[in-house]
C-alpha positions as a printed NumPy array, in Angstrom:
array([[  95.693, -113.099,  146.234],
       [  93.113, -112.472,  149.367],
       [  94.351, -108.66 ,  149.525],
       [  92.57 , -108.883,  146.014],
       [  89.714, -110.624,  145.879],
       [  88.802, -108.414,  149.186],
       [  89.226, -105.455,  146.438],
       [  87.153, -106.496,  143.909],
       [  84.319, -107.242,  146.71 ],
       [  84.546, -103.674,  147.48 ],
       [  84.767, -102.78 ,  144.461],
       [  81.372, -104.161,  143.528],
       [  79.929, -102.98 ,  146.873],
       [  80.884,  -99.324,  145.751],
       [  79.002,  -99.684,  141.914],
       [  76.07 , -101.503,  143.661],
       [  75.767,  -98.41 ,  146.136],
       [  75.937,  -96.268,  143.353],
       [  73.466,  -98.104,  141.34 ],
       [  70.802,  -97.548,  143.937],
       [  71.521,  -94.362,  144.698],
       [  71.173,  -93.187,  140.471],
       [  68.118,  -95.891,  140.418],
       [  66.54 ,  -93.874,  143.491],
       [  67.5  ,  -90.148,  142.137],
       [  65.984,  -91.506,  139.467],
       [  62.607,  -92.472,  140.903],
       [  62.522,  -89.352,  143.034],
       [  62.407,  -87.497,  139.718],
       [  59.574,  -89.316,  138.337],
       [  56.101,  -87.293,  139.257],
       [  53.534,  -89.756,  140.568],
       [  50.925,  -90.384,  137.125],
       [  48.695,  -88.882,  139.885],
       [  50.25 ,  -85.612,  139.725],
       [  48.577,  -83.272,  137.764],
       [  50.845,  -80.545,  135.678],
       [  50.84 ,  -78.605,  132.559],
       [  52.89 ,  -81.612,  130.855],
       [  50.105,  -84.343,  131.319],
       [  46.851,  -82.229,  131.259],
       [  45.235,  -80.712,  128.622],
       [  46.179,  -83.738,  126.73 ],
       [  42.341,  -84.378,  126.1  ],
       [  38.696,  -83.159,  125.916],
       [  37.942,  -85.062,  129.337],
       [  40.969,  -82.424,  130.233],
       [  38.463,  -79.631,  128.676],
       [  35.628,  -80.736,  130.227],
       [  37.013,  -81.278,  133.629],
       [  37.859,  -77.499,  133.404],
       [  34.475,  -76.415,  132.193],
       [  32.62 ,  -78.007,  135.475],
       [  34.56 ,  -76.461,  136.932],
       [  33.866,  -72.753,  136.144],
       [  30.613,  -73.116,  136.696],
       [  31.633,  -74.787,  140.502],
       [  33.135,  -71.33 ,  140.759],
       [  30.453,  -69.17 ,  139.186],
       [  27.894,  -71.337,  141.815],
       [  30.03 ,  -69.723,  144.669],
       [  28.05 ,  -68.22 ,  147.654],
       [  30.377,  -65.551,  147.028],
       [  29.101,  -64.932,  143.137],
       [  25.298,  -65.956,  144.222],
       [  25.296,  -63.52 ,  147.98 ],
       [  26.83 ,  -60.08 ,  145.603],
       [  24.659,  -61.275,  142.891],
       [  21.364,  -60.493,  144.645],
       [  22.619,  -57.554,  146.726],
       [  24.388,  -55.557,  143.566],
       [  20.853,  -56.146,  142.214],
       [  17.193,  -57.573,  143.7  ],
       [  18.74 ,  -56.035,  146.569],
       [  18.775,  -52.596,  145.283],
       [  14.875,  -53.423,  143.351],
       [  11.601,  -51.988,  145.41 ],
       [  11.128,  -55.74 ,  145.646],
       [  12.955,  -56.251,  148.648],
       [  13.138,  -54.309,  152.182],
       [  14.51 ,  -54.094,  155.902],
       [  13.602,  -56.842,  158.093],
       [  13.936,  -56.429,  161.77 ],
       [  17.701,  -58.252,  162.437],
       [  19.036,  -57.071,  159.325],
       [  21.203,  -54.516,  161.043],
       [  22.956,  -57.216,  162.493],
       [  24.732,  -58.21 ,  159.262],
       [  26.341,  -54.294,  159.408],
       [  27.949,  -54.899,  155.898],
       [  24.489,  -55.705,  154.003],
       [  22.91 ,  -52.856,  156.182],
       [  25.212,  -50.635,  155.019],
       [  24.793,  -51.499,  151.371],
       [  20.982,  -51.619,  151.617],
       [  21.217,  -48.108,  153.289],
       [  23.241,  -47.42 ,  150.863],
       [  26.36 ,  -45.832,  152.67 ],
       [  28.97 ,  -47.838,  152.087],
       [  32.331,  -48.492,  153.234],
       [  35.537,  -49.297,  151.3  ],
       [  36.322,  -52.716,  153.194],
       [  32.498,  -54.009,  152.92 ],
       [  32.464,  -57.122,  151.818],
       [  30.397,  -56.725,  149.267],
       [  32.477,  -54.41 ,  147.755],
       [  34.859,  -57.576,  146.823],
       [  34.573,  -58.556,  143.328],
       [  37.594,  -61.15 ,  143.639],
       [  35.371,  -64.318,  142.832],
       [  33.859,  -62.598,  139.833],
       [  37.604,  -62.356,  138.012],
       [  38.583,  -65.017,  139.53 ],
       [  35.785,  -67.225,  136.936],
       [  36.584,  -64.522,  134.533],
       [  39.8  ,  -65.486,  134.507],
       [  39.263,  -69.6  ,  134.398],
       [  36.806,  -69.485,  131.704],
       [  39.868,  -67.312,  129.085],
       [  42.098,  -70.229,  130.083],
       [  40.191,  -72.437,  128.688],
       [  39.394,  -70.157,  125.347],
       [  42.939,  -69.993,  124.796],
       [  44.067,  -73.583,  125.84 ],
       [  40.927,  -75.618,  123.948],
       [  42.203,  -75.151,  120.528],
       [  45.334,  -76.75 ,  121.638],
       [  43.683,  -79.883,  122.92 ],
       [  42.286,  -80.643,  119.953],
       [  45.379,  -80.682,  118.045],
       [  46.455,  -83.627,  120.673],
       [  43.018,  -85.276,  120.345],
       [  41.225,  -86.143,  117.413],
       [  37.98 ,  -86.903,  119.244],
       [  37.745,  -83.194,  120.063],
       [  36.735,  -81.82 ,  117.177],
       [  37.066,  -78.045,  115.8  ],
       [  33.457,  -77.39 ,  115.842],
       [  33.133,  -79.124,  120.258],
       [  36.551,  -76.411,  120.511],
       [  34.217,  -73.369,  119.01 ],
       [  31.221,  -74.831,  121.488],
       [  33.057,  -74.913,  124.403],
       [  34.655,  -71.335,  124.135],
       [  31.028,  -69.927,  123.023],
       [  30.162,  -71.304,  125.887],
       [  32.994,  -69.835,  128.545],
       [  32.267,  -66.333,  126.641],
       [  29.032,  -66.403,  128.149],
       [  29.896,  -67.11 ,  131.264],
       [  32.714,  -64.128,  131.293],
       [  30.438,  -62.042,  129.742],
       [  28.075,  -62.446,  132.45 ],
       [  30.26 ,  -61.73 ,  135.364],
       [  31.325,  -58.382,  133.169],
       [  27.985,  -57.78 ,  133.269],
       [  27.182,  -57.81 ,  137.11 ],
       [  30.686,  -56.8  ,  137.269],
       [  29.672,  -53.155,  135.1  ],
       [  26.537,  -52.442,  136.448],
       [  27.082,  -52.408,  140.334],
       [  30.413,  -50.355,  139.77 ],
       [  30.725,  -49.036,  136.123],
       [  34.336,  -48.753,  135.253],
       [  36.051,  -51.621,  136.274],
       [  39.201,  -53.716,  135.564],
       [  39.184,  -55.714,  131.879],
       [  41.523,  -58.162,  131.542],
       [  41.841,  -59.399,  127.795],
       [  43.781,  -63.034,  128.386],
       [  43.926,  -65.544,  130.944],
       [  46.377,  -64.731,  133.99 ],
       [  48.355,  -68.223,  134.394],
       [  49.158,  -67.514,  138.198],
       [  48.497,  -64.77 ,  140.815],
       [  52.189,  -64.267,  140.086],
       [  51.726,  -63.257,  136.333],
       [  48.85 ,  -60.605,  138.028],
       [  49.77 ,  -56.602,  137.604],
       [  47.314,  -54.047,  138.948],
       [  45.219,  -53.004,  135.865],
       [  43.597,  -49.025,  136.019],
       [  39.174,  -49.467,  135.081],
       [  37.519,  -49.049,  132.502],
       [  35.415,  -47.181,  130.707],
       [  31.9  ,  -49.661,  131.849],
       [  30.084,  -49.016,  128.833],
       [  32.959,  -49.524,  126.592],
       [  32.872,  -53.27 ,  128.196],
       [  29.574,  -54.335,  127.599],
       [  29.865,  -53.243,  123.99 ],
       [  32.585,  -55.308,  123.557],
       [  31.064,  -58.334,  125.365],
       [  28.132,  -57.716,  122.469],
       [  30.178,  -57.885,  120.017],
       [  31.96 ,  -61.416,  121.267],
       [  28.768,  -62.82 ,  122.3  ],
       [  27.18 ,  -62.216,  118.267],
       [  30.288,  -63.257,  116.725],
       [  30.16 ,  -66.471,  118.464],
       [  26.359,  -67.107,  118.944],
       [  26.461,  -69.73 ,  115.721],
       [  29.098,  -71.754,  116.878],
       [  27.295,  -72.316,  120.563],
       [  25.555,  -75.87 ,  121.47 ],
       [  21.532,  -75.272,  121.435],
       [  20.841,  -78.376,  123.321],
       [  23.169,  -80.415,  125.35 ],
       [  22.971,  -84.265,  124.593],
       [  20.828,  -86.179,  126.902],
       [  22.694,  -87.952,  130.6  ],
       [  21.052,  -91.153,  130.21 ],
       [  22.055,  -91.648,  133.434],
       [  19.595,  -88.672,  134.752],
       [  15.905,  -89.47 ,  135.072]])
């Protein structure tokens, strides 16, 4: 009898341990609510708004702002070299039009990152409207028009500086999806951008709602 009781105790203990491990395993497989994944993102208008804000932050990156100035105004008659400009070799060579392939001002990566982020919003926004009824089709169209304008602005600066450039027509979800792209005719890109902007100008917001939290 004692042997039987000990056997029952052993089986009960093993069952408890087994259930504990199973629960622990389930717990470890669950993702924290604060962890952002494809499954818990792109579900509501707020998700799109966050992405739009992120695109604007990318557009304000110093890597873009400085290149917009160097690729544009620096080459005009409004800018002359100062006495300390030679300390920045890349900037000095750009000013003197003696570029080298490793010149940092020839790096366009941040522009393409911004273009890709804008394109992701353009492609994903409609699916959010299907899940969130407060995100209306007209709001989706306005968001897409906004992102198309930013994409066109980046393309314009790239074409103006380099003429023929890679021309992605869809979004890449990760760097692993990216492949080398050939140069595309710059004039053709500009024409495409004009057509795209003209097609959505009537859908763009003419005035943003006033934020009551700002003065």
